[in-house]
C-alpha angles and dihedrals in degrees: 000000000000116000138193106247126186115206117198107191128137094198103092095205093048092047091051092048091051091048092051095050096044094045088054085060089057097254127144105239129200120184130203128176106211141041098249091053089048091057093045095046093046091052092048102042102029096215124207091232139009124215103198130189114211099214107062135138125260095010120020123229095255091058090046089052092050094049097046095043089058088056106037147007095238109150110252125204112192122211111202141170088198107098103175117115091237092057093046094048090049090056092050091046091054090056109273114147097207141350142211123206116222129276094047138163115256088220090057090049092054090047092053091047090053091050094049092049092047092053092046092052114057117207114273091238094057115103119222111254138190112216118202120191116166107307092344121102115186117189105196093185096055096030090234130142130192127188115195088344095307122115115247116203110217135178119242094261094045089052092048092051092047092048090050093052093042092054088069110021113203094020115122114232117197120223088250091056092048090049091050096047101036105028099029099217135057120247122160091225090061092074090076089039089060090048091050092051091048091049090053091044091054093050092052096044098042100037092218093298111148119292126350107298099183116020111047130193117229102201115239091009117056139251138325137181111247115242131205091231112124090244092070129061117252105234096186093097096036107139104177129087117295107264091204118089091234094166093050110044112212123239100210135062103097 
């Protein structure tokens, strides 16, 4: 389905290349060349997706991401020449849904755009549902999450991962399964992307209280959402050190 896509890229050649490939997909493309224009145009036109370069004049892409994420849930794909893990995690933490490291293939960019749009647009036949697991309430129609009655602001990818886990509490999902169902295509780099999203999701859900209370790691397998069923340990009163390496996401466990 065609979408309105805003491209914020100050490199004229790169912007034109992105426009050509996305217009071939049938999308309506708008291009701006600086961060301030990106914020203004996004507020005015309400695009379905934002392709956002990090290094831009006036206001950089990370600040644009932070500002717009506070106002809307528009999917954001970051384009960055910064390849360190710290830089990439910062972008995800500020609300980006995915990222591409320059140089990148235009075909990969269009694939990621398709995946982001697919995840942002549930199938027409799907009925809205409210999932309740312990003190978590996940409204998949309104894209809202509450933990112990308090609203929890999540990015699109964080919400999608949580909704996937909450659909079958206690079931272990491997990173490969999460990649397939949330990201829509398999890239080796996405294993640490999954770990980064889960790390951010834990921090937002748990508020820094003890070990992970909601999303648990099953070593050598993947992740699951803790359930209040007697067969699973209640982590809400866990007082010891967190056994999960939350500050160093693992790369295995497929």
